[in-house]
Amino acid sequence: MHQVLINGKWQNSESSDTFVAADPKAGQPLEDQFPISSWTDIENALASADQAFVKLRSMDATRIADFLETYADGLEAESESLRAIAHQETALPLDTRLVGELARTTGQLRQAAEAARSMSWTRPTIDSVNNIRSCLAPLGPVAVFGPNNFPLAFGSISGGDFAAAIAAGNPVIAKANPMHPLTTKMLAEVAQRAAETAGMPDGTVQLLYHMDYADGEKMIRDSRLGAVAFTGSRNGGLALKRVADEVGKPIYLELSSVNPVVILPGAVEESGKKIAEELTGSCVLGAGQFCTNPGLVIVRAGDSAESFIQATADLMAESPIGTLFSESGQSSLNSSIQNLQAAGAQLVVGGEAGGGDGFSHANTVLRVQGDSFLQNPTELQAEAFGPSTLFVVVDSVEQTIEVVDQLEGNLTGCFYSATDGSDDRDYDQIGPHLQQKVGRLINDKMPTGVAVSPAMNHGGPFPATSHPGFTAVGIPASLTRFGMLQCFDNVRPHRLPKVLQDQNPGGVWRLIDGAWTERDV
């Protein structure tokens, strides 16, 4: 049985309960056994993280930055073996998808290192007239729950939440996703070696593979834990949120999103074939297992719309059927599609489980009239996580707005409009309604790409995430989730944090009496 990482050491779990992952392409369980940690493991990890935080919060940020950069270097050195393990556990393409995901992972680790070194995320603010100063500071140990679909870039001990929490000066207790535990263990091994090289406190990075719900709930309630980050299913995330809310603990969730795409009539007339190709490519990319998969498409009724829907259905039927991450994912997708049909959606193509290698499901297109959608909006916008999309066929601009107004919060919302300006009036009417429903508004491209940019918002209104004011991608903004605002009123100068001292290190932008400056005062 594989060991857990607690207090800087790989050690046997105190639990005898185990689980195994599966090879999704073969549809068969793998041999390696991993522990389902008991409370003893969790208690030891919390105690170690608490001790590490005492040291981290007073540590020079340069050392934290050195750790993140050393970790990125180590991941690149282990690229071949790491990708091989990830491929076996996820069936993600070895030489394309996993190459790109690893590059994204190391890139965001280095961006986080830069933010840690510059202290830009702390947002120092100075009112010299009243001698009141404030800044963000580390919050405390963070528990990170990783998803199944991005084992590296969103992984619990390598991804964006991990990088942001560490860069903000917090230790991380990583909870692996049970679909790729060996991948996560290898990531943790590289992370721990980097932590030792950089001289980080024991317990800065820790790894548990699994735990039962009662112990997970108890961990979240524990006062030593500062915050929680979770990427995964709505049901799982909301269960954690209920517990966190009871004790007033910050919890940042990425849950579900159908990412509505509004294709205006002029765009269909002008470039319907091209848009159908882009939509299909986005729907089947990674077997549709992206949180930004375009799961709901709004089109205006008419001959061109009917041709567009059929063209998309034909392309979906012709596209290869991808491998899903798990048998439960296959079952969940099939149930979701059946539920959409029960709610009034009509099957255009697909709709059956299987058809590909291992765990799989046919590429699926459904449709529903706008009137029917408005009669049952909750059920008809439920996420079907996989290669599936639902067309909502509306009869007017006004009905488009009605449909958009019934949407839940989403990560993204897209518009396709004609280049000759013929759709601009419709856009101007619909745009403000869609903007309030999404974290990122997109024009003339599909939503599946998420750039690691300081300006990126990978967030959105509930239930896409738990809070519309924060992003999981985009540094330094993502770091602020794991900080607490500390205010210093008439505190003696030598007792202030460095970023708030008048003779602070250069290069840190500070808000001084209403004006941003990086010059020493």
Short mmCIF file of C-alpha atoms in Angstrom, two decimals:
data_model
loop_
_atom_site.label_atom_id
_atom_site.label_comp_id
_atom_site.label_asym_id
_atom_site.label_seq_id
_atom_site.Cartn_x
_atom_site.Cartn_y
_atom_site.Cartn_z
CA MET A 1 0.00 0.00 0.00
CA HIS A 2 1.33 3.43 -0.91
CA GLN A 3 2.45 5.79 1.83
CA VAL A 4 1.01 9.20 2.71
CA LEU A 5 3.12 12.37 3.01
CA ILE A 6 2.81 13.93 6.46
CA ASN A 7 5.17 16.34 8.22
CA GLY A 8 7.82 16.12 5.53
CA LYS A 9 8.05 12.33 5.57
CA TRP A 10 6.53 9.47 3.58
CA GLN A 11 4.97 7.13 6.11
CA ASN A 12 2.48 4.31 6.40
CA SER A 13 -1.12 5.36 6.84
CA GLU A 14 -2.77 4.64 10.18
CA SER A 15 -5.71 3.16 8.25
CA SER A 16 -6.14 -0.30 6.77
CA ASP A 17 -8.93 0.72 4.38
CA THR A 18 -7.83 0.96 0.75
CA PHE A 19 -8.97 1.79 -2.77
CA VAL A 20 -7.63 1.32 -6.29
CA ALA A 21 -7.82 3.50 -9.40
CA ALA A 22 -8.75 2.22 -12.87
CA ASP A 23 -7.33 2.28 -16.36
CA PRO A 24 -10.17 4.09 -18.17
CA LYS A 25 -9.18 2.95 -21.63
CA ALA A 26 -9.07 -0.71 -20.63
CA GLY A 27 -12.02 -0.30 -18.28
CA GLN A 28 -10.14 -2.34 -15.66
CA PRO A 29 -8.88 -1.65 -12.10
CA LEU A 30 -5.19 -1.03 -11.56
CA GLU A 31 -3.14 -3.00 -9.05
CA ASP A 32 -1.75 -0.24 -6.81
CA GLN A 33 -3.53 0.13 -3.49
CA PHE A 34 -3.89 3.47 -1.72
CA PRO A 35 -5.07 4.18 1.83
CA ILE A 36 -8.36 5.77 2.79
CA SER A 37 -6.95 7.86 5.62
CA SER A 38 -8.39 7.64 9.10
CA TRP A 39 -8.79 10.64 11.38
CA THR A 40 -5.35 9.89 12.84
CA ASP A 41 -3.70 10.68 9.49
CA ILE A 42 -5.78 13.85 9.13
CA GLU A 43 -5.06 14.98 12.69
CA ASN A 44 -1.32 14.49 12.15
CA ALA A 45 -1.47 16.46 8.90
CA LEU A 46 -3.39 19.32 10.54
CA ALA A 47 -0.94 19.48 13.44
CA SER A 48 2.01 19.55 11.05
CA ALA A 49 0.41 22.21 8.83
CA ASP A 50 -0.31 24.34 11.88
CA GLN A 51 3.33 24.19 12.92
CA ALA A 52 4.51 24.91 9.39
CA PHE A 53 2.26 27.97 9.18
CA VAL A 54 3.91 29.54 12.22
CA LYS A 55 7.20 29.49 10.32
CA LEU A 56 5.80 30.30 6.87
CA ARG A 57 3.98 33.48 7.86
CA SER A 58 7.25 35.08 8.97
CA MET A 59 9.41 33.58 6.22
CA ASP A 60 10.99 35.73 3.54
CA ALA A 61 8.82 35.42 0.44
CA THR A 62 11.93 34.85 -1.67
CA ARG A 63 12.30 31.38 -0.20
CA ILE A 64 8.70 30.54 -1.06
CA ALA A 65 9.34 31.74 -4.60
CA ASP A 66 12.48 29.61 -4.77
CA PHE A 67 10.48 26.55 -3.75
CA LEU A 68 7.83 27.11 -6.45
CA GLU A 69 10.48 27.59 -9.14
CA THR A 70 12.47 24.56 -7.99
CA TYR A 71 9.27 22.53 -8.06
CA ALA A 72 8.55 23.65 -11.63
CA ASP A 73 12.07 22.66 -12.68
CA GLY A 74 11.63 19.27 -11.03
CA LEU A 75 8.36 18.60 -12.85
CA GLU A 76 10.00 19.33 -16.18
CA ALA A 77 12.83 16.95 -15.33
CA GLU A 78 10.29 14.20 -14.59
CA SER A 79 8.07 15.00 -17.57
CA GLU A 80 8.30 11.68 -19.38
CA SER A 81 7.57 9.38 -16.43
CA LEU A 82 4.97 11.74 -14.98
CA ARG A 83 3.03 11.91 -18.24
CA ALA A 84 3.20 8.13 -18.63
CA ILE A 85 1.55 7.60 -15.24
CA ALA A 86 -1.05 10.29 -15.87
CA HIS A 87 -1.87 8.74 -19.25
CA GLN A 88 -2.43 5.34 -17.70
CA GLU A 89 -4.77 6.71 -15.01
CA THR A 90 -6.70 9.21 -17.16
CA ALA A 91 -6.30 8.12 -20.83
CA LEU A 92 -5.42 11.74 -21.67
CA PRO A 93 -3.20 11.90 -24.79
CA LEU A 94 0.42 11.42 -23.83
CA ASP A 95 2.19 13.64 -26.36
CA THR A 96 -0.39 16.39 -26.87
CA ARG A 97 -2.81 17.14 -24.03
CA LEU A 98 -0.48 16.11 -21.19
CA VAL A 99 2.47 17.98 -22.73
CA GLY A 100 0.38 21.14 -22.83
CA GLU A 101 -1.04 20.60 -19.37
CA LEU A 102 2.40 20.11 -17.86
CA ALA A 103 3.63 23.31 -19.52
CA ARG A 104 0.64 25.16 -18.08
CA THR A 105 1.37 23.68 -14.64
CA THR A 106 5.00 24.76 -14.57
CA GLY A 107 4.10 28.14 -16.05
CA GLN A 108 1.60 28.96 -13.34
CA LEU A 109 3.99 27.76 -10.64
CA ARG A 110 6.54 30.24 -11.95
CA GLN A 111 3.95 33.01 -12.17
CA ALA A 112 3.00 32.29 -8.56
CA ALA A 113 6.67 32.47 -7.60
CA GLU A 114 6.94 35.90 -9.21
CA ALA A 115 3.85 37.10 -7.33
CA ALA A 116 5.25 35.78 -4.05
CA ARG A 117 8.59 37.47 -4.61
CA SER A 118 7.09 40.83 -5.60
CA MET A 119 4.40 40.75 -2.87
CA SER A 120 2.05 42.32 -5.41
CA TRP A 121 -0.86 40.16 -4.24
CA THR A 122 -0.81 41.72 -0.74
CA ARG A 123 -2.40 45.00 -1.96
CA PRO A 124 -0.70 47.29 0.59
CA THR A 125 -2.74 50.41 1.32
CA ILE A 126 -1.49 53.38 3.33
CA ASP A 127 -3.37 56.35 4.79
CA SER A 128 -0.48 58.46 6.05
CA VAL A 129 -2.71 61.26 7.35
CA ASN A 130 -4.40 58.98 9.88
CA ASN A 131 -1.47 56.53 10.09
CA ILE A 132 -3.65 53.56 9.15
CA ARG A 133 -2.21 50.85 6.95
CA SER A 134 -3.51 47.53 5.68
CA CYS A 135 -2.47 44.59 3.52
CA LEU A 136 -3.34 40.98 2.80
CA ALA A 137 -1.41 38.36 4.75
CA PRO A 138 -1.38 34.54 4.85
CA LEU A 139 -4.62 33.00 6.11
CA GLY A 140 -3.56 29.59 7.40
CA PRO A 141 -3.34 25.97 6.23
CA VAL A 142 -5.38 25.28 3.09
CA ALA A 143 -7.00 21.97 2.13
CA VAL A 144 -7.06 21.49 -1.64
CA PHE A 145 -9.39 18.92 -3.25
CA GLY A 146 -8.34 18.23 -6.84
CA PRO A 147 -10.60 17.32 -9.79
CA ASN A 148 -10.55 14.31 -12.10
CA ASN A 149 -10.15 16.15 -15.41
CA PHE A 150 -6.90 18.11 -14.96
CA PRO A 151 -4.50 15.91 -12.95
CA LEU A 152 -1.62 18.37 -13.31
CA ALA A 153 -2.85 21.93 -13.92
CA PHE A 154 -5.64 21.70 -11.33
CA GLY A 155 -4.12 18.89 -9.27
CA SER A 156 -4.36 19.15 -5.51
CA ILE A 157 -0.58 19.34 -5.05
CA SER A 158 0.46 20.99 -8.32
CA GLY A 159 -2.37 23.07 -9.76
CA GLY A 160 -3.56 26.63 -9.57
CA ASP A 161 -5.14 26.41 -6.11
CA PHE A 162 -2.00 24.80 -4.71
CA ALA A 163 0.30 27.38 -6.32
CA ALA A 164 -1.83 30.30 -5.12
CA ALA A 165 -2.11 29.02 -1.54
CA ILE A 166 1.63 28.36 -1.25
CA ALA A 167 2.62 31.66 -2.88
CA ALA A 168 0.44 33.47 -0.36
CA GLY A 169 2.42 31.83 2.45
CA ASN A 170 0.09 28.98 3.45
CA PRO A 171 0.86 25.28 3.83
CA VAL A 172 -1.30 22.90 1.79
CA ILE A 173 -2.92 19.62 2.74
CA ALA A 174 -3.64 18.04 -0.64
CA LYS A 175 -6.46 15.53 -1.03
CA ALA A 176 -5.83 13.51 -4.19
CA ASN A 177 -8.58 12.70 -6.64
CA PRO A 178 -9.09 8.91 -6.39
CA MET A 179 -9.07 8.58 -10.17
CA HIS A 180 -5.38 9.46 -10.47
CA PRO A 181 -3.67 8.80 -7.10
CA LEU A 182 -0.35 7.55 -8.46
CA THR A 183 0.02 10.67 -10.60
CA THR A 184 -0.64 12.78 -7.52
CA LYS A 185 1.88 10.81 -5.49
CA MET A 186 4.58 11.46 -8.06
CA LEU A 187 3.75 15.15 -8.06
CA ALA A 188 4.01 15.14 -4.26
CA GLU A 189 7.39 13.43 -4.40
CA VAL A 190 8.76 16.17 -6.65
CA ALA A 191 7.15 18.84 -4.47
CA GLN A 192 8.65 17.45 -1.27
CA ARG A 193 12.14 17.27 -2.79
CA ALA A 194 11.78 20.89 -3.89
CA ALA A 195 10.60 21.88 -0.41
CA GLU A 196 13.64 20.26 1.15
CA THR A 197 15.97 21.94 -1.34
CA ALA A 198 14.42 25.36 -0.64
CA GLY A 199 14.49 24.88 3.13
CA MET A 200 10.72 24.98 3.58
CA PRO A 201 9.24 23.89 6.92
CA ASP A 202 8.15 20.27 7.31
CA GLY A 203 4.45 20.09 6.57
CA THR A 204 4.44 22.80 3.92
CA VAL A 205 3.16 20.20 1.44
CA GLN A 206 1.28 17.09 2.58
CA LEU A 207 -0.70 14.44 0.73
CA LEU A 208 -3.66 12.28 1.67
CA TYR A 209 -5.31 10.18 -1.03
CA HIS A 210 -8.83 9.68 0.26
CA MET A 211 -11.00 9.95 3.37
CA ASP A 212 -14.59 9.20 4.27
CA TYR A 213 -17.13 11.99 4.37
CA ALA A 214 -17.38 12.18 8.16
CA ASP A 215 -13.63 12.67 8.55
CA GLY A 216 -13.58 15.18 5.69
CA GLU A 217 -16.32 17.13 7.42
CA LYS A 218 -14.40 17.02 10.69
CA MET A 219 -11.26 18.30 8.96
CA ILE A 220 -13.11 21.27 7.47
CA ARG A 221 -14.55 22.14 10.88
CA ASP A 222 -11.12 22.10 12.50
CA SER A 223 -10.01 25.56 13.61
CA ARG A 224 -6.44 24.98 12.42
CA LEU A 225 -7.58 24.90 8.79
CA GLY A 226 -7.72 28.37 7.25
CA ALA A 227 -9.53 27.72 3.96
CA VAL A 228 -10.69 25.05 1.50
CA ALA A 229 -10.41 24.89 -2.30
CA PHE A 230 -12.43 22.32 -4.24
CA THR A 231 -12.86 21.58 -7.94
CA GLY A 232 -15.35 18.89 -8.86
CA SER A 233 -19.01 17.91 -8.82
CA ARG A 234 -21.76 20.20 -7.60
CA ASN A 235 -23.07 17.67 -5.09
CA GLY A 236 -19.66 17.05 -3.56
CA GLY A 237 -18.74 20.72 -3.43
CA LEU A 238 -22.03 21.83 -1.91
CA ALA A 239 -21.73 19.16 0.78
CA LEU A 240 -18.38 20.65 1.78
CA LYS A 241 -19.75 24.17 1.55
CA ARG A 242 -22.54 23.45 4.01
CA VAL A 243 -19.97 22.36 6.58
CA ALA A 244 -17.61 25.26 5.90
CA ASP A 245 -20.44 27.79 6.10
CA GLU A 246 -21.49 26.44 9.50
CA VAL A 247 -18.10 27.34 10.94
CA GLY A 248 -17.54 30.47 8.84
CA LYS A 249 -14.62 29.02 6.90
CA PRO A 250 -13.69 30.41 3.46
CA ILE A 251 -14.31 27.79 0.79
CA TYR A 252 -13.66 28.32 -2.91
CA LEU A 253 -15.54 25.97 -5.18
CA GLU A 254 -15.58 25.33 -8.89
CA LEU A 255 -18.70 23.27 -9.44
CA SER A 256 -20.64 23.07 -12.69
CA SER A 257 -21.27 25.18 -15.78
CA VAL A 258 -23.09 24.72 -19.09
CA ASN A 259 -21.31 27.75 -20.61
CA PRO A 260 -24.08 29.12 -22.84
CA VAL A 261 -23.24 30.00 -26.44
CA VAL A 262 -25.54 32.48 -28.19
CA ILE A 263 -25.23 32.24 -31.97
CA LEU A 264 -26.99 35.18 -33.59
CA PRO A 265 -28.78 34.83 -36.96
CA GLY A 266 -26.27 36.79 -39.04
CA ALA A 267 -23.44 34.60 -37.79
CA VAL A 268 -25.30 31.44 -38.78
CA GLU A 269 -25.92 32.83 -42.27
CA GLU A 270 -22.38 34.09 -42.68
CA SER A 271 -20.31 31.21 -41.30
CA GLY A 272 -22.58 28.47 -39.99
CA LYS A 273 -20.40 25.63 -41.26
CA LYS A 274 -17.29 27.02 -39.60
CA ILE A 275 -19.10 27.62 -36.31
CA ALA A 276 -20.53 24.08 -36.41
CA GLU A 277 -16.99 22.74 -36.78
CA GLU A 278 -15.77 24.87 -33.88
CA LEU A 279 -18.69 23.84 -31.70
CA THR A 280 -18.15 20.17 -32.42
CA GLY A 281 -14.44 20.43 -31.77
CA SER A 282 -15.09 22.12 -28.45
CA CYS A 283 -17.77 19.59 -27.43
CA VAL A 284 -15.64 16.50 -28.09
CA LEU A 285 -12.29 17.92 -26.93
CA GLY A 286 -11.05 15.69 -24.13
CA ALA A 287 -14.28 13.68 -24.48
CA GLY A 288 -16.13 16.81 -23.39
CA GLN A 289 -14.68 16.61 -19.88
CA PHE A 290 -13.94 20.31 -19.50
CA CYS A 291 -15.63 22.63 -17.02
CA THR A 292 -15.85 25.10 -19.92
CA ASN A 293 -17.51 22.65 -22.33
CA PRO A 294 -20.26 24.40 -24.38
CA GLY A 295 -23.26 22.51 -23.03
CA LEU A 296 -26.06 24.86 -24.09
CA VAL A 297 -26.38 26.64 -27.43
CA ILE A 298 -29.06 29.25 -28.17
CA VAL A 299 -30.06 29.77 -31.82
CA ARG A 300 -32.91 31.66 -33.52
CA ALA A 301 -35.52 29.52 -35.29
CA GLY A 302 -35.38 29.37 -39.09
CA ASP A 303 -34.10 27.35 -42.02
CA SER A 304 -30.49 28.37 -41.39
CA ALA A 305 -30.73 27.34 -37.74
CA GLU A 306 -32.13 23.93 -38.69
CA SER A 307 -29.30 23.40 -41.17
CA PHE A 308 -26.81 24.49 -38.52
CA ILE A 309 -28.17 22.07 -35.92
CA GLN A 310 -28.11 19.20 -38.41
CA ALA A 311 -24.58 20.05 -39.52
CA THR A 312 -23.44 19.99 -35.90
CA ALA A 313 -25.21 16.67 -35.30
CA ASP A 314 -23.56 15.15 -38.39
CA LEU A 315 -20.13 16.33 -37.28
CA MET A 316 -20.68 15.01 -33.75
CA ALA A 317 -21.74 11.63 -35.14
CA GLU A 318 -18.65 11.49 -37.37
CA SER A 319 -16.22 12.48 -34.59
CA PRO A 320 -14.33 9.76 -32.72
CA ILE A 321 -15.81 8.73 -29.37
CA GLY A 322 -13.37 9.60 -26.61
CA THR A 323 -12.56 7.78 -23.39
CA LEU A 324 -14.13 9.06 -20.18
CA PHE A 325 -12.24 9.15 -16.91
CA SER A 326 -14.32 6.59 -15.06
CA GLU A 327 -17.24 4.20 -15.08
CA SER A 328 -19.08 6.55 -12.73
CA GLY A 329 -18.52 9.38 -15.21
CA GLN A 330 -20.01 7.26 -17.99
CA SER A 331 -23.03 6.41 -15.84
CA SER A 332 -23.50 10.00 -14.71
CA LEU A 333 -23.39 11.34 -18.27
CA ASN A 334 -25.89 8.77 -19.46
CA SER A 335 -28.24 9.60 -16.58
CA SER A 336 -27.90 13.34 -17.23
CA ILE A 337 -28.84 12.91 -20.89
CA GLN A 338 -31.83 10.78 -19.94
CA ASN A 339 -32.89 13.43 -17.43
CA LEU A 340 -32.71 16.13 -20.11
CA GLN A 341 -34.94 14.03 -22.34
CA ALA A 342 -37.39 13.46 -19.49
CA ALA A 343 -37.48 17.24 -18.98
CA GLY A 344 -38.50 17.80 -22.61
CA ALA A 345 -35.33 17.72 -24.72
CA GLN A 346 -35.38 15.74 -27.96
CA LEU A 347 -32.47 13.52 -28.94
CA VAL A 348 -30.91 14.47 -32.28
CA VAL A 349 -27.92 12.13 -32.28
CA GLY A 350 -26.06 9.90 -29.81
CA GLY A 351 -27.55 9.30 -26.40
CA GLU A 352 -26.08 5.86 -25.68
CA ALA A 353 -23.33 4.76 -23.33
CA GLY A 354 -20.31 3.00 -24.82
CA GLY A 355 -19.09 2.98 -28.38
CA GLY A 356 -15.47 3.85 -27.65
CA ASP A 357 -12.52 2.36 -25.81
CA GLY A 358 -13.21 1.54 -22.17
CA PHE A 359 -15.42 4.01 -20.35
CA SER A 360 -17.17 6.02 -23.06
CA HIS A 361 -20.37 7.57 -24.34
CA ALA A 362 -21.62 8.50 -27.80
CA ASN A 363 -21.22 12.14 -28.80
CA THR A 364 -24.67 13.57 -28.20
CA VAL A 365 -26.81 16.46 -29.47
CA LEU A 366 -30.22 17.35 -28.03
CA ARG A 367 -32.65 20.15 -28.79
CA VAL A 368 -35.58 21.92 -27.16
CA GLN A 369 -37.84 24.82 -28.15
CA GLY A 370 -37.51 28.05 -26.22
CA ASP A 371 -41.07 27.81 -24.87
CA SER A 372 -40.37 24.36 -23.47
CA PHE A 373 -37.11 25.49 -21.94
CA LEU A 374 -38.86 28.35 -20.15
CA GLN A 375 -41.39 25.92 -18.70
CA ASN A 376 -38.64 23.78 -17.17
CA PRO A 377 -35.41 25.82 -17.01
CA THR A 378 -33.83 24.16 -13.96
CA GLU A 379 -33.84 20.62 -15.32
CA LEU A 380 -32.99 21.67 -18.89
CA GLN A 381 -29.82 23.50 -17.91
CA ALA A 382 -28.42 20.71 -15.75
CA GLU A 383 -24.83 19.91 -16.69
CA ALA A 384 -24.18 16.74 -18.69
CA PHE A 385 -20.42 16.35 -18.18
CA GLY A 386 -19.06 14.86 -21.37
CA PRO A 387 -19.36 15.13 -25.18
CA SER A 388 -22.90 16.50 -25.19
CA THR A 389 -24.69 19.76 -25.98
CA LEU A 390 -28.28 21.02 -25.95
CA PHE A 391 -29.68 23.43 -28.56
CA VAL A 392 -32.35 25.86 -27.34
CA VAL A 393 -34.27 27.12 -30.37
CA VAL A 394 -35.81 30.54 -29.63
CA ASP A 395 -38.24 32.56 -31.72
CA SER A 396 -37.03 36.13 -31.04
CA VAL A 397 -34.58 38.43 -29.33
CA GLU A 398 -37.08 38.79 -26.52
CA GLN A 399 -37.27 35.05 -25.96
CA THR A 400 -33.49 34.82 -26.08
CA ILE A 401 -33.36 37.32 -23.21
CA GLU A 402 -36.00 35.32 -21.32
CA VAL A 403 -33.91 32.17 -21.67
CA VAL A 404 -30.70 33.93 -20.64
CA ASP A 405 -32.42 35.45 -17.60
CA GLN A 406 -33.36 31.93 -16.45
CA LEU A 407 -29.78 30.68 -16.57
CA GLU A 408 -27.83 29.92 -13.42
CA GLY A 409 -24.36 31.35 -12.91
CA ASN A 410 -21.76 30.05 -15.36
CA LEU A 411 -18.02 30.24 -15.88
CA THR A 412 -18.34 31.54 -19.43
CA GLY A 413 -20.83 32.86 -21.95
CA CYS A 414 -20.15 33.21 -25.68
CA PHE A 415 -21.56 35.23 -28.56
CA TYR A 416 -21.11 34.58 -32.25
CA SER A 417 -22.23 37.50 -34.41
CA ALA A 418 -21.90 38.55 -38.05
CA THR A 419 -18.87 40.59 -39.06
CA ASP A 420 -20.99 43.01 -41.10
CA GLY A 421 -22.68 44.46 -38.02
CA SER A 422 -26.13 43.02 -38.80
CA ASP A 423 -26.25 41.30 -35.38
CA ASP A 424 -25.04 44.29 -33.37
CA ARG A 425 -28.47 45.47 -32.30
CA ASP A 426 -29.37 42.00 -31.02
CA TYR A 427 -26.01 41.77 -29.26
CA ASP A 428 -26.53 45.11 -27.53
CA GLN A 429 -29.90 43.92 -26.20
CA ILE A 430 -28.85 40.43 -25.09
CA GLY A 431 -25.27 41.17 -24.00
CA PRO A 432 -25.96 42.89 -20.65
CA HIS A 433 -28.23 40.02 -19.59
CA LEU A 434 -25.62 37.35 -20.38
CA GLN A 435 -22.81 39.35 -18.80
CA GLN A 436 -24.50 39.13 -15.39
CA LYS A 437 -24.70 35.37 -15.66
CA VAL A 438 -21.05 34.58 -16.40
CA GLY A 439 -17.55 35.17 -15.12
CA ARG A 440 -16.04 35.56 -18.60
CA LEU A 441 -17.81 36.92 -21.68
CA ILE A 442 -16.38 35.66 -24.98
CA ASN A 443 -16.87 36.78 -28.58
CA ASP A 444 -16.47 34.64 -31.70
CA LYS A 445 -14.68 31.66 -30.19
CA MET A 446 -15.58 28.65 -28.09
CA PRO A 447 -15.00 28.64 -24.33
CA THR A 448 -12.74 25.64 -23.79
CA GLY A 449 -9.44 27.55 -23.69
CA VAL A 450 -8.46 29.15 -20.35
CA ALA A 451 -5.32 31.26 -20.66
CA VAL A 452 -3.09 31.61 -17.60
CA SER A 453 -3.17 35.40 -17.74
CA PRO A 454 -3.27 38.00 -14.95
CA ALA A 455 -6.50 39.29 -16.54
CA MET A 456 -8.21 35.88 -16.67
CA ASN A 457 -11.32 35.22 -14.60
CA HIS A 458 -11.94 31.51 -14.20
CA GLY A 459 -14.86 32.00 -11.89
CA GLY A 460 -18.40 33.22 -12.02
CA PRO A 461 -21.71 33.53 -10.20
CA PHE A 462 -23.03 30.63 -8.14
CA PRO A 463 -23.28 27.71 -8.83
CA ALA A 464 -20.37 27.90 -11.26
CA THR A 465 -18.32 28.86 -8.22
CA SER A 466 -19.03 29.67 -4.59
CA HIS A 467 -18.20 33.38 -4.92
CA PRO A 468 -18.38 35.67 -7.97
CA GLY A 469 -15.58 37.94 -6.79
CA PHE A 470 -12.70 35.49 -7.08
CA THR A 471 -10.84 33.60 -9.78
CA ALA A 472 -9.11 30.21 -9.74
CA VAL A 473 -6.89 31.18 -12.70
CA GLY A 474 -5.08 34.49 -13.03
CA ILE A 475 -2.13 35.50 -10.87
CA PRO A 476 -1.84 37.51 -8.63
CA ALA A 477 -5.64 37.77 -8.23
CA SER A 478 -6.04 34.06 -7.42
CA LEU A 479 -3.70 34.42 -4.43
CA THR A 480 -6.04 36.83 -2.67
CA ARG A 481 -8.45 33.95 -1.93
CA PHE A 482 -5.96 32.65 0.60
CA GLY A 483 -5.19 35.91 2.37
CA MET A 484 -6.70 37.77 5.30
CA LEU A 485 -6.91 41.55 5.44
CA GLN A 486 -4.80 42.88 8.29
CA CYS A 487 -5.06 46.50 9.40
CA PHE A 488 -2.48 48.43 11.44
CA ASP A 489 -3.69 51.58 13.23
CA ASN A 490 -0.95 53.84 14.62
CA VAL A 491 1.40 50.87 14.85
CA ARG A 492 5.05 51.80 15.38
CA PRO A 493 6.98 51.77 12.08
CA HIS A 494 9.43 49.00 12.97
CA ARG A 495 6.52 46.69 13.87
CA LEU A 496 4.83 46.97 10.49
CA PRO A 497 5.08 44.35 7.74
CA LYS A 498 7.76 45.30 5.23
CA VAL A 499 5.24 46.12 2.50
CA LEU A 500 3.67 48.77 4.76
CA GLN A 501 6.86 50.40 5.98
CA ASP A 502 7.75 53.74 4.45
CA GLN A 503 11.16 52.44 3.42
CA ASN A 504 9.76 49.29 1.87
CA PRO A 505 11.59 47.17 -0.72
CA GLY A 506 11.35 48.64 -4.21
CA GLY A 507 9.07 47.14 -6.81
CA VAL A 508 6.03 46.74 -4.58
CA TRP A 509 3.09 48.80 -5.76
CA ARG A 510 1.31 50.45 -2.85
CA LEU A 511 -1.81 52.57 -2.59
CA ILE A 512 -0.62 55.61 -0.65
CA ASP A 513 -3.18 58.31 0.11
CA GLY A 514 -5.23 57.32 -2.92
CA ALA A 515 -2.37 57.11 -5.45
CA TRP A 516 -0.56 53.98 -6.64
CA THR A 517 3.23 54.13 -6.36
CA GLU A 518 6.20 51.80 -6.23
CA ARG A 519 8.62 54.51 -5.18
CA ASP A 520 10.02 54.51 -1.65
CA VAL A 521 8.55 57.35 0.40
#
